[in-house]
Amino acid sequence: MPTIAVDKAALFKALGQNYTTEEFDELCFQFGIELDEDTSNALRPIVDGKQELPQLKIEIPANRYDMLCFEGISLMLNIFRGKTSSPNYRLLAPPNGQLESLTVHQETSKIRPYVAGAVLRNIKFTQERYESFIALQDKLHQNLARQRSLVAIGTHDLDSIEGPFSYEGVAPEKIEFVPLNQNKKMNGVELMQFYEKDKHLGKYLHIIRDSLVYPVIYDSNRVVCSMPPIINGDHSKISVKTRNVFIDITATDRTKADIVNNILVTMFSQYTDEPFTVEPINIISEHNHESRQVPDLTPRETQAEVSYINQCCGLCLSPQKICELLKRMSYTASPSKTSKDLIDVCIPPTRADVLHQCDIMEDVAIAYGFNDLPRSFPSKSGTVAQPLMINKLSDIVRLEAAMAGWSEVMPLILCSHDENFGWLNRKDDGETAVCIANPKTSEYQVVRTSLLPGLLKTVRENKHHTVPIKIFEVSDVAYKDMTLERKSRNERHFAAAWYGKHSGFEIVHGLMDRVMLMLKSAFIVSEEGLEGKCAVASSYWIQEVDDRTFFPGHAAAVHVRINGREHVIGVFGILHPTVLEKFDLRYPVSTLELNIEVFL
């Protein structure tokens, strides 16, 4: 979870009350956040010749983007304590009535297709407010924006540039401007080289470096405002003296662009001459039909069930009481006129994390008080305390193999394509393995269809140990299955591998017999025949099989008959020398692999 450092004295002033560390820690707990540290009594660093002021370091839940700054924390705590009401955010046209516009060109669809923005007019910055404004952008970039890969924010002094604005995709060598806090004009290629080793900006260059065009925002005089997501232009940089701020948001995800835009303007609109007012802009994007006015600060309307909230919280609250509690969490709510079991809820634009009535229920519980909720465990426990049958069966097989003297291993479920197919002398028909669309490394290309690669790699990494090595695994493999909605299915397998100076075929065979005996499946010998008396119940037999993974004439398939239905559940044998060579193993290896799901 992100940790936000705020000035202790300033926060207590905004809250209108001084707290001890213990009292403020309790307030944070009641609201669902956590006081990580109070630096009042700690050794604080010297900044510009002065000791840093005492700070409160507060852990914020990852979903509460509206509390990533001093303004959000103080506002939400004041609403929670009943000191102020939830703000009514309004869109306000400029004095001349003409909204700024941002025209999106089609070339931007190749790199960052979505854009949003707003204007904070007549805002009053102090040094503390300015630093908080910059810090919120950084926090949003690191969290919701995923290191600027999804969303990038640009802020500009509107008085230094002139609309209408345009958002274009331009070849790197044709872009020329002076980057922020620099004095030399550069083109796109030179800028990439200049910031390549920069500790702050270098980590963002890869986002657009390989693109044929770079995204650029121009004003009406072709002054470069920004080249997102890398850097703004120096011409339009903001300062403490800035009175009108033009905000541009570029993104690969429109929803996140709108969320970031709303959070930024709602948090700092309280510092405008008319508090909580925001000037919208027009986005003109005809090529993809995304033309609209942003931001949209209209509260989202939804409904929540009174019975659901009471059942989850173990309470018997009236609709009116629930509405009063929601008011403490910055909602606007009222009992529904259509049903006594419903309440109408207006979700503020700051609460993008509210997606379902369970989120509303959680806020009701917070407002009511976690410590005041009735304790009813275990009589009202929601669990049944039973394992899934497949897991119970797996534990039985696992325990039996361990008691037979075999060691369990847990390799990764992903492996390379060669390990899964070529190294086992198997061919890929394209219809079996689930492949990773864009693997970052050749080690993790497919989801395994057999447990053998993981076992053999484990033996390879431990072959310096004393032989024999006896290992097993009970886990899932995955196969493509186009008949299912998710286009794949899991299958639980049991596999074992014996590595030593002789083949160990009879030892692996013995383990298989033990596991099958434990699963109450009788072995059919040749004298009895497949129609013998043992075949009435669950029974199994083995037949020689020609499998290129194994040495010719030294492999057998395992057949079972359960409730009259025959299945081939696996194969065991001595691995082929070419398989041993691929996995860099110098001694013989015998393996066993069974599908145990048929026994459910």
Coordinates of C-alpha atoms in Angstrom, one line a residue:
M1 CA 0.0 0.0 0.0
P2 CA 1.3 3.5 -0.7
T3 CA 2.6 5.6 2.2
I4 CA 1.9 9.3 2.2
A5 CA 4.0 11.7 4.4
V6 CA 2.1 14.8 5.5
D7 CA 3.1 17.8 7.7
K8 CA 1.8 16.9 11.2
A9 CA 1.1 20.5 12.3
A10 CA -0.6 21.4 9.0
L11 CA -2.8 18.3 9.1
F12 CA -3.9 18.9 12.7
K13 CA -4.7 22.5 11.8
A14 CA -6.8 21.3 8.8
L15 CA -8.6 18.9 11.2
G16 CA -9.1 21.7 13.7
Q17 CA -7.8 19.5 16.6
N18 CA -4.5 18.3 18.0
Y19 CA -4.1 14.6 18.6
T20 CA -1.6 12.5 20.5
T21 CA 0.1 9.8 18.4
E22 CA -2.2 7.2 20.1
E23 CA -5.3 9.2 19.4
F24 CA -4.5 9.8 15.8
D25 CA -3.6 6.2 15.3
E26 CA -7.0 5.2 16.7
L27 CA -8.7 7.7 14.3
C28 CA -6.8 6.2 11.4
F29 CA -7.8 2.7 12.4
Q30 CA -11.5 3.8 12.6
F31 CA -11.4 5.2 9.1
G32 CA -9.6 2.1 7.6
I33 CA -6.1 3.6 7.1
E34 CA -3.0 3.1 9.2
L35 CA -0.5 5.4 10.9
D36 CA 2.8 4.0 9.9
E37 CA 5.1 6.5 11.7
D38 CA 5.1 9.8 13.7
T39 CA 8.5 11.4 13.2
S40 CA 8.1 13.9 16.0
N41 CA 10.6 12.1 18.2
A42 CA 12.8 10.7 15.5
L43 CA 16.0 12.2 14.1
R44 CA 14.8 14.2 11.1
P45 CA 17.1 15.3 8.2
I46 CA 18.3 18.8 7.6
V47 CA 16.8 20.3 4.5
D48 CA 18.1 23.7 3.2
G49 CA 19.7 24.4 6.6
K50 CA 16.5 23.6 8.6
Q51 CA 15.4 20.5 10.3
E52 CA 12.5 18.8 8.5
L53 CA 9.2 19.5 10.3
P54 CA 7.5 16.5 12.1
Q55 CA 5.6 14.3 9.7
L56 CA 2.9 11.7 9.9
K57 CA 3.5 8.8 7.5
I58 CA 0.1 7.2 6.7
E59 CA -0.5 4.0 4.8
I60 CA -3.4 4.4 2.4
P61 CA -5.4 1.4 0.9
A62 CA -4.4 0.8 -2.7
N63 CA -7.9 1.5 -3.9
R64 CA -8.3 5.0 -2.3
Y65 CA -6.7 7.2 -5.0
D66 CA -8.5 10.2 -3.5
M67 CA -6.3 10.0 -0.4
L68 CA -2.9 10.1 -2.0
C69 CA -2.3 13.7 -1.0
F70 CA -2.6 16.0 2.0
E71 CA -5.8 17.5 0.6
G72 CA -7.6 14.2 0.2
I73 CA -6.6 12.9 3.7
S74 CA -7.7 16.0 5.5
L75 CA -11.0 16.3 3.5
M76 CA -12.0 12.7 4.0
L77 CA -11.2 12.7 7.7
N78 CA -13.1 15.9 8.3
I79 CA -16.2 14.4 6.5
F80 CA -15.8 11.2 8.5
R81 CA -15.7 13.3 11.8
G82 CA -18.7 15.3 10.7
K83 CA -16.8 18.6 10.6
T84 CA -17.7 19.3 7.0
S85 CA -20.1 17.9 4.3
S86 CA -19.1 16.2 1.1
P87 CA -18.2 18.9 -1.5
N88 CA -20.5 19.6 -4.4
Y89 CA -18.1 19.6 -7.4
R90 CA -19.2 21.8 -10.2
L91 CA -18.2 22.5 -13.8
L92 CA -17.8 26.2 -14.5
A93 CA -17.4 27.9 -17.8
P94 CA -14.6 30.6 -18.2
P95 CA -15.6 34.3 -18.1
N96 CA -15.7 34.6 -21.9
G97 CA -17.9 31.4 -22.1
Q98 CA -15.5 29.8 -24.6
L99 CA -14.1 26.4 -23.5
E100 CA -10.6 25.4 -24.4
S101 CA -10.4 22.5 -26.9
L102 CA -8.0 19.7 -27.6
T103 CA -8.1 18.1 -31.0
V104 CA -6.9 14.6 -31.3
H105 CA -5.2 13.5 -34.6
Q106 CA -5.5 10.0 -35.9
E107 CA -1.8 9.3 -35.7
T108 CA -2.0 9.1 -31.9
S109 CA -3.9 5.9 -32.2
K110 CA -0.6 4.2 -32.9
I111 CA 0.9 5.1 -29.6
R112 CA -1.5 6.6 -26.9
P113 CA -5.0 6.9 -28.3
Y114 CA -6.9 8.5 -25.4
V115 CA -6.8 12.0 -23.9
A116 CA -8.5 14.0 -21.2
G117 CA -7.9 17.3 -19.4
A118 CA -9.3 20.2 -17.5
V119 CA -8.5 23.8 -16.4
L120 CA -8.1 24.9 -12.8
R121 CA -8.8 28.6 -13.1
N122 CA -7.9 31.2 -10.5
I123 CA -6.1 28.7 -8.3
K124 CA -4.0 29.9 -5.4
F125 CA -0.8 28.0 -4.7
T126 CA 1.4 28.2 -1.7
Q127 CA 4.7 26.4 -1.6
E128 CA 3.1 23.6 0.4
R129 CA 0.1 23.3 -2.0
Y130 CA 2.4 23.4 -5.0
E131 CA 4.6 20.6 -3.6
S132 CA 1.5 18.6 -2.8
F133 CA 0.2 19.1 -6.4
I134 CA 3.4 17.7 -7.8
A135 CA 3.5 14.9 -5.3
L136 CA 0.0 13.7 -6.2
Q137 CA 0.9 13.5 -9.8
D138 CA 3.9 11.3 -8.9
K139 CA 1.8 9.1 -6.7
L140 CA -0.8 8.6 -9.4
H141 CA 2.0 7.9 -11.9
Q142 CA 3.4 5.2 -9.7
N143 CA 0.1 3.5 -8.7
L144 CA -2.9 3.8 -10.9
A145 CA -0.9 4.8 -14.0
R146 CA 1.5 1.9 -13.7
Q147 CA 4.7 3.9 -14.1
R148 CA 3.1 6.1 -16.8
S149 CA 2.5 3.1 -19.1
L150 CA -1.3 3.5 -18.8
V151 CA -1.6 7.2 -18.0
A152 CA 0.6 10.3 -18.1
I153 CA -0.2 13.7 -16.6
G154 CA 1.0 17.1 -17.9
T155 CA 0.4 20.4 -16.2
H156 CA 0.9 23.8 -17.8
D157 CA 0.7 27.5 -17.0
L158 CA -2.3 28.4 -19.2
D159 CA -1.3 32.1 -19.3
S160 CA 2.0 31.2 -21.1
I161 CA 0.2 29.2 -23.9
E162 CA -2.8 29.7 -26.1
G163 CA -5.6 27.4 -27.2
P164 CA -7.0 25.7 -29.1
F165 CA -4.6 22.7 -28.5
S166 CA -3.8 19.7 -30.6
Y167 CA -2.7 16.2 -29.7
E168 CA -0.6 14.7 -32.6
G169 CA 1.7 11.8 -33.4
V170 CA 4.9 13.2 -34.9
A171 CA 8.1 11.6 -36.2
P172 CA 10.8 11.9 -33.4
E173 CA 13.2 13.9 -35.6
K174 CA 10.5 16.5 -36.4
I175 CA 9.7 17.3 -32.7
E176 CA 11.8 20.2 -31.4
F177 CA 11.4 22.0 -28.0
V178 CA 13.2 22.9 -24.8
P179 CA 12.4 20.2 -22.1
L180 CA 11.4 21.1 -18.6
N181 CA 14.2 22.8 -16.6
Q182 CA 16.6 22.7 -19.6
N183 CA 17.9 25.6 -21.8
K184 CA 18.8 23.7 -24.9
K185 CA 16.3 22.8 -27.7
M186 CA 16.2 19.2 -28.7
N187 CA 14.4 16.9 -31.1
G188 CA 12.8 13.6 -30.1
V189 CA 15.8 11.5 -30.9
E190 CA 18.2 13.8 -29.0
L191 CA 15.9 13.9 -26.1
M192 CA 15.9 10.1 -25.8
Q193 CA 19.7 10.1 -25.8
F194 CA 19.9 12.9 -23.3
Y195 CA 17.6 11.3 -20.7
E196 CA 18.8 7.7 -21.3
K197 CA 20.8 7.7 -18.0
D198 CA 18.5 10.0 -16.0
K199 CA 17.5 8.2 -12.8
H200 CA 14.1 9.7 -12.8
L201 CA 13.0 9.9 -16.5
G202 CA 15.2 7.1 -18.0
K203 CA 12.8 4.4 -16.8
Y204 CA 9.9 5.8 -18.9
L205 CA 11.7 6.1 -22.2
H206 CA 11.0 2.5 -23.3
I207 CA 7.2 3.3 -23.4
I208 CA 7.5 5.2 -26.7
R209 CA 11.1 4.7 -27.8
D210 CA 10.4 2.1 -30.5
S211 CA 7.3 3.9 -31.8
L212 CA 7.3 5.4 -35.3
V213 CA 5.7 8.5 -34.0
Y214 CA 5.9 10.2 -30.6
P215 CA 2.8 11.8 -29.0
V216 CA 3.0 15.6 -28.7
I217 CA 0.6 18.3 -27.5
Y218 CA 0.9 21.7 -29.3
D219 CA -0.8 25.0 -28.6
S220 CA -2.3 27.2 -31.4
N221 CA 1.2 28.7 -32.0
R222 CA 2.8 25.3 -32.4
V223 CA 4.5 25.6 -29.0
V224 CA 5.2 22.1 -27.6
C225 CA 3.4 21.8 -24.3
S226 CA 4.5 18.2 -23.6
M227 CA 5.7 15.0 -25.1
P228 CA 3.9 12.4 -23.0
P229 CA 4.7 10.3 -21.1
I230 CA 8.3 11.6 -20.9
I231 CA 8.4 15.3 -20.1
N232 CA 6.7 18.7 -20.4
G233 CA 8.1 21.7 -22.3
D234 CA 9.9 24.3 -20.3
H235 CA 7.9 27.1 -22.0
S236 CA 4.7 26.3 -20.1
K237 CA 6.1 25.1 -16.7
I238 CA 4.0 25.9 -13.7
S239 CA 5.3 27.6 -10.5
V240 CA 3.9 28.8 -7.2
K241 CA 2.8 32.0 -8.9
T242 CA 0.7 30.2 -11.6
R243 CA -3.0 31.2 -11.4
N244 CA -4.4 29.1 -14.2
V245 CA -3.4 25.5 -14.8
F246 CA -4.1 23.6 -18.0
I247 CA -4.0 19.8 -17.4
D248 CA -3.5 17.2 -20.1
I249 CA -4.0 13.5 -19.6
T250 CA -2.8 11.0 -22.2
A251 CA -3.5 7.3 -21.9
T252 CA -3.8 3.8 -23.3
D253 CA -6.8 3.2 -21.1
R254 CA -9.7 5.7 -21.3
T255 CA -11.3 4.7 -17.9
K256 CA -8.0 5.2 -16.0
A257 CA -7.5 8.5 -17.8
D258 CA -10.9 9.8 -16.6
I259 CA -10.2 8.5 -13.1
V260 CA -6.8 10.3 -12.9
N261 CA -8.3 13.5 -14.3
N262 CA -11.2 13.5 -11.8
I263 CA -8.9 12.8 -8.8
L264 CA -6.4 15.6 -9.7
V265 CA -9.0 18.3 -10.3
T266 CA -11.3 17.4 -7.4
M267 CA -8.4 17.4 -4.9
F268 CA -7.1 20.9 -5.9
S269 CA -10.3 22.6 -7.0
Q270 CA -10.7 23.6 -3.3
Y271 CA -7.9 26.2 -3.8
T272 CA -9.7 28.0 -6.6
D273 CA -11.5 31.4 -6.0
E274 CA -14.8 29.5 -6.2
P275 CA -14.0 26.4 -4.3
F276 CA -14.7 23.0 -5.8
T277 CA -15.3 24.4 -9.3
V278 CA -13.5 23.1 -12.4
E279 CA -13.4 24.4 -15.9
P280 CA -14.0 21.6 -18.5
I281 CA -12.4 21.3 -21.9
N282 CA -13.7 19.9 -25.2
I283 CA -12.0 16.8 -26.6
I284 CA -12.4 16.7 -30.4
S285 CA -11.6 13.2 -31.6
E286 CA -13.7 12.5 -34.7
H287 CA -11.6 9.6 -36.1
N288 CA -12.5 7.2 -33.2
H289 CA -15.8 8.9 -32.1
E290 CA -14.3 9.9 -28.7
S291 CA -15.3 13.5 -28.8
R292 CA -16.7 14.6 -25.5
Q293 CA -16.4 17.2 -22.7
V294 CA -14.1 16.4 -19.8
P295 CA -14.1 16.0 -16.9
D296 CA -17.4 14.5 -16.0
L297 CA -17.9 15.2 -12.3
T298 CA -21.5 14.0 -12.1
P299 CA -22.0 11.6 -9.2
R300 CA -22.7 8.0 -10.2
E301 CA -26.1 6.7 -9.2
T302 CA -26.6 3.2 -7.9
Q303 CA -28.7 1.2 -5.4
A304 CA -27.8 -1.0 -2.4
E305 CA -29.9 -3.5 -0.6
V306 CA -30.6 -2.8 3.1
S307 CA -30.9 -6.5 3.8
Y308 CA -27.6 -7.3 2.2
I309 CA -25.8 -4.6 4.2
N310 CA -27.4 -5.7 7.5
Q311 CA -26.7 -9.4 6.8
C312 CA -23.0 -8.8 6.0
C313 CA -22.5 -6.6 9.0
G314 CA -24.7 -8.6 11.4
L315 CA -26.8 -5.4 12.1
C316 CA -30.4 -4.4 12.0
L317 CA -30.1 -0.8 10.7
S318 CA -32.9 1.2 9.2
P319 CA -32.5 2.6 5.7
Q320 CA -32.4 6.1 7.2
K321 CA -29.6 5.1 9.6
I322 CA -27.6 3.6 6.7
C323 CA -27.9 6.8 4.8
E324 CA -26.6 8.8 7.7
L325 CA -23.6 6.4 8.0
L326 CA -22.8 6.7 4.3
K327 CA -22.8 10.5 4.6
R328 CA -19.7 10.1 6.9
M329 CA -18.0 8.3 4.0
S330 CA -18.7 11.2 1.5
Y331 CA -21.8 9.6 -0.2
T332 CA -25.1 11.1 -0.7
A333 CA -27.9 8.6 0.0
S334 CA -31.6 8.4 0.6
P335 CA -34.2 5.6 1.1
S336 CA -35.6 4.5 -2.2
K337 CA -39.2 5.4 -3.0
T338 CA -39.6 2.1 -5.0
S339 CA -38.7 -0.4 -2.3
K340 CA -38.2 -0.4 1.5
D341 CA -35.2 -2.7 1.0
L342 CA -33.3 -0.3 -1.3
I343 CA -31.4 2.9 -0.8
D344 CA -30.5 5.3 -3.6
V345 CA -26.8 6.1 -3.5
C346 CA -24.8 8.9 -5.3
I347 CA -21.1 8.0 -5.5
P348 CA -18.9 11.1 -5.7
P349 CA -16.4 11.4 -8.6
T350 CA -13.5 10.9 -6.1
R351 CA -14.6 7.3 -5.4
A352 CA -13.7 5.4 -8.5
D353 CA -13.1 2.4 -6.3
V354 CA -16.8 1.8 -5.6
L355 CA -17.9 -0.8 -8.1
H356 CA -20.5 -3.0 -6.3
Q357 CA -22.8 -2.8 -3.3
C358 CA -20.2 -4.8 -1.3
D359 CA -18.0 -1.6 -1.4
I360 CA -20.9 0.4 0.0
M361 CA -21.5 -2.2 2.6
E362 CA -17.8 -2.0 3.6
D363 CA -18.1 1.8 4.0
V364 CA -21.2 1.3 6.2
A365 CA -19.2 -1.0 8.4
I366 CA -16.4 1.6 8.7
A367 CA -18.8 4.4 9.5
Y368 CA -20.5 2.2 12.1
G369 CA -17.2 1.2 13.7
F370 CA -15.3 -2.0 13.2
N371 CA -15.0 -2.5 16.9
D372 CA -18.7 -2.0 17.4
L373 CA -19.8 -4.7 15.0
P374 CA -21.3 -7.8 16.7
R375 CA -18.9 -10.7 17.1
S376 CA -20.6 -13.9 16.1
F377 CA -17.9 -16.4 15.2
P378 CA -18.2 -19.4 14.8
S379 CA -22.0 -19.8 14.9
K380 CA -22.4 -17.7 11.8
S381 CA -19.2 -18.7 10.0
G382 CA -19.6 -18.6 6.2
T383 CA -17.2 -21.5 5.6
V384 CA -18.0 -25.3 5.4
A385 CA -14.5 -26.4 6.5
Q386 CA -14.3 -29.1 3.8
P387 CA -11.5 -29.6 1.2
L388 CA -12.3 -29.9 -2.4
M389 CA -12.4 -33.6 -3.4
I390 CA -9.6 -33.2 -5.9
N391 CA -7.4 -31.7 -3.1
K392 CA -8.3 -34.4 -0.7
L393 CA -7.4 -37.1 -3.2
S394 CA -4.1 -35.3 -3.9
D395 CA -3.2 -35.3 -0.2
I396 CA -3.9 -39.0 0.0
V397 CA -1.6 -39.8 -2.9
R398 CA 0.9 -37.3 -1.6
L399 CA 1.0 -38.9 1.8
E400 CA 1.3 -42.4 0.4
A401 CA 4.3 -41.5 -1.8
A402 CA 6.0 -39.7 1.0
M403 CA 5.6 -42.7 3.4
A404 CA 7.1 -44.9 0.6
G405 CA 10.3 -42.8 1.0
W406 CA 9.9 -40.4 -1.9
S407 CA 10.6 -36.6 -1.6
E408 CA 8.0 -34.1 -2.8
V409 CA 9.1 -31.2 -5.1
M410 CA 7.1 -28.2 -6.3
P411 CA 8.5 -26.9 -9.7
L412 CA 6.9 -23.9 -11.5
I413 CA 3.9 -24.5 -13.7
L414 CA 5.4 -22.6 -16.6
C415 CA 8.3 -24.0 -18.7
S416 CA 9.9 -23.5 -22.1
H417 CA 8.3 -24.9 -25.3
D418 CA 11.4 -27.1 -25.9
E419 CA 11.3 -28.5 -22.4
N420 CA 7.6 -29.4 -22.7
F421 CA 7.9 -31.0 -26.2
G422 CA 11.2 -31.2 -28.0
W423 CA 13.3 -32.3 -25.1
L424 CA 10.8 -35.1 -24.4
N425 CA 10.8 -36.2 -28.0
R426 CA 7.2 -35.0 -28.3
K427 CA 5.7 -33.0 -31.1
D428 CA 3.5 -29.9 -30.6
D429 CA 0.3 -30.2 -32.7
G430 CA -0.7 -26.6 -31.8
E431 CA -3.9 -27.8 -30.1
T432 CA -2.5 -29.0 -26.8
A433 CA -0.5 -26.5 -24.8
V434 CA -1.6 -23.1 -23.5
C435 CA 1.0 -20.6 -24.7
I436 CA 2.0 -17.3 -23.2
A437 CA 1.2 -14.6 -25.8
N438 CA 4.3 -12.4 -25.1
P439 CA 6.8 -14.2 -22.9
K440 CA 9.5 -12.1 -21.3
T441 CA 11.9 -15.0 -21.3
S442 CA 12.3 -18.3 -23.1
E443 CA 12.1 -20.2 -19.8
Y444 CA 8.4 -19.5 -19.4
Q445 CA 6.7 -19.9 -22.8
V446 CA 3.9 -22.5 -22.2
V447 CA 1.8 -23.9 -19.4
R448 CA 3.1 -27.4 -18.8
T449 CA 1.2 -30.4 -20.2
S450 CA 3.3 -32.9 -18.3
L451 CA 4.9 -32.9 -14.8
L452 CA 8.1 -34.5 -16.2
P453 CA 10.0 -31.4 -17.3
G454 CA 9.8 -30.0 -13.8
L455 CA 10.9 -33.2 -12.2
L456 CA 13.8 -33.6 -14.6
K457 CA 15.0 -30.0 -14.1
T458 CA 14.8 -30.6 -10.3
V459 CA 17.0 -33.7 -10.7
R460 CA 19.4 -31.8 -12.9
E461 CA 19.9 -29.0 -10.4
N462 CA 20.4 -31.6 -7.6
K463 CA 22.5 -34.2 -9.4
H464 CA 25.5 -33.5 -7.2
H465 CA 23.6 -35.1 -4.3
T466 CA 24.0 -38.8 -3.4
V467 CA 22.1 -41.1 -5.8
P468 CA 19.5 -42.5 -6.0
I469 CA 17.3 -39.5 -6.1
K470 CA 13.6 -40.3 -5.6
I471 CA 11.2 -37.3 -6.1
F472 CA 7.5 -36.9 -6.9
E473 CA 4.9 -34.1 -7.5
V474 CA 1.1 -33.9 -7.3
S475 CA -0.1 -30.9 -9.2
D476 CA -2.0 -29.5 -12.2
V477 CA -1.2 -29.5 -15.8
A478 CA -3.2 -27.5 -18.4
Y479 CA -4.6 -28.3 -21.8
K480 CA -6.3 -26.3 -24.5
D481 CA -10.1 -27.0 -24.6
M482 CA -12.0 -24.9 -27.1
T483 CA -15.3 -26.3 -25.9
L484 CA -15.0 -24.3 -22.6
E485 CA -15.5 -20.6 -22.0
R486 CA -12.0 -20.1 -20.8
K487 CA -10.6 -22.2 -23.7
S488 CA -8.5 -24.3 -21.4
R489 CA -8.8 -26.9 -18.5
N490 CA -6.7 -28.1 -15.7
E491 CA -6.0 -31.7 -14.9
R492 CA -4.5 -33.1 -11.7
H493 CA -1.5 -35.4 -12.2
F494 CA 0.8 -37.5 -10.0
A495 CA 4.3 -38.0 -11.3
A496 CA 7.5 -39.5 -9.9
A497 CA 11.1 -39.8 -11.1
W498 CA 13.9 -42.2 -10.0
Y499 CA 17.5 -41.2 -10.8
G500 CA 20.4 -43.6 -10.1
K501 CA 23.2 -45.9 -11.3
H502 CA 20.7 -48.5 -12.6
S503 CA 17.3 -48.0 -14.3
G504 CA 15.1 -48.3 -11.3
F505 CA 12.2 -49.4 -13.5
E506 CA 11.0 -52.0 -10.9
I507 CA 11.1 -49.3 -8.2
V508 CA 8.9 -46.9 -10.1
H509 CA 6.6 -49.9 -10.9
G510 CA 6.4 -50.7 -7.2
L511 CA 5.4 -47.1 -6.4
M512 CA 2.7 -47.2 -9.0
D513 CA 1.3 -50.5 -7.5
R514 CA 1.3 -49.0 -4.1
V515 CA -0.6 -45.9 -5.2
M516 CA -3.1 -48.0 -7.1
L517 CA -3.6 -50.3 -4.2
M518 CA -4.2 -47.3 -1.9
L519 CA -6.8 -46.1 -4.5
K520 CA -8.5 -49.5 -4.1
S521 CA -7.8 -50.5 -7.7
A522 CA -6.9 -54.2 -8.1
F523 CA -4.1 -55.3 -10.5
I524 CA -5.3 -57.8 -13.2
V525 CA -2.6 -60.4 -14.1
S526 CA -2.5 -62.1 -17.5
E527 CA -3.8 -65.4 -16.1
E528 CA -7.1 -63.7 -15.0
G529 CA -7.7 -61.9 -18.3
L530 CA -9.5 -58.6 -18.6
E531 CA -12.8 -60.3 -17.9
G532 CA -11.6 -61.9 -14.7
K533 CA -13.3 -61.6 -11.4
C534 CA -11.0 -58.7 -10.3
A535 CA -12.3 -56.6 -13.2
V536 CA -15.7 -56.3 -11.5
A537 CA -14.6 -53.6 -9.2
S538 CA -12.0 -50.9 -9.9
S539 CA -9.1 -52.6 -11.6
Y540 CA -6.0 -51.8 -13.6
W541 CA -3.5 -53.4 -15.9
I542 CA -0.4 -52.4 -18.0
Q543 CA 0.4 -52.8 -21.6
E544 CA 3.6 -52.1 -23.5
V545 CA 3.5 -48.9 -25.4
D546 CA 5.7 -47.2 -28.1
D547 CA 6.4 -43.8 -26.7
R548 CA 9.4 -41.8 -28.0
T549 CA 10.0 -40.3 -24.6
F550 CA 11.0 -43.7 -23.3
F551 CA 13.6 -46.4 -24.3
P552 CA 12.1 -48.8 -26.9
G553 CA 10.5 -51.8 -25.2
H554 CA 10.8 -50.3 -21.7
A555 CA 7.6 -48.3 -21.3
A556 CA 4.0 -49.3 -20.4
A557 CA 0.7 -47.6 -20.4
V558 CA -1.5 -47.8 -17.3
H559 CA -5.2 -48.8 -18.0
V560 CA -7.9 -48.7 -15.4
R561 CA -11.5 -49.8 -15.5
I562 CA -13.8 -47.9 -13.1
N563 CA -17.6 -48.7 -13.1
G564 CA -17.2 -50.5 -16.3
R565 CA -15.5 -47.7 -18.2
E566 CA -11.9 -48.1 -19.4
H567 CA -9.4 -45.2 -19.2
V568 CA -5.7 -44.8 -20.1
I569 CA -4.5 -42.8 -17.1
G570 CA -0.7 -42.6 -17.7
V571 CA 2.6 -44.2 -18.7
F572 CA 5.8 -45.2 -17.0
G573 CA 9.1 -46.4 -18.2
I574 CA 12.9 -45.8 -18.6
L575 CA 13.6 -42.4 -20.3
H576 CA 15.3 -42.4 -23.8
P577 CA 19.0 -41.5 -23.8
T578 CA 18.3 -38.4 -25.9
V579 CA 15.9 -37.1 -23.2
L580 CA 18.7 -37.6 -20.6
E581 CA 21.1 -35.7 -22.8
K582 CA 18.8 -32.8 -23.3
F583 CA 18.3 -32.4 -19.5
D584 CA 22.0 -33.0 -18.9
L585 CA 21.6 -36.2 -16.8
R586 CA 24.3 -38.9 -16.9
Y587 CA 22.5 -41.7 -15.0
P588 CA 19.3 -43.6 -16.1
V589 CA 16.0 -42.2 -15.1
S590 CA 12.7 -44.0 -14.8
T591 CA 9.5 -41.9 -14.5
L592 CA 5.8 -42.4 -13.8
E593 CA 2.9 -40.0 -14.6
L594 CA -0.7 -40.6 -13.9
N595 CA -4.0 -38.7 -14.2
I596 CA -5.6 -39.1 -10.8
E597 CA -8.8 -37.2 -11.6
V598 CA -10.5 -40.3 -13.0
F599 CA -10.7 -41.7 -9.5
L600 CA -13.0 -38.9 -8.3

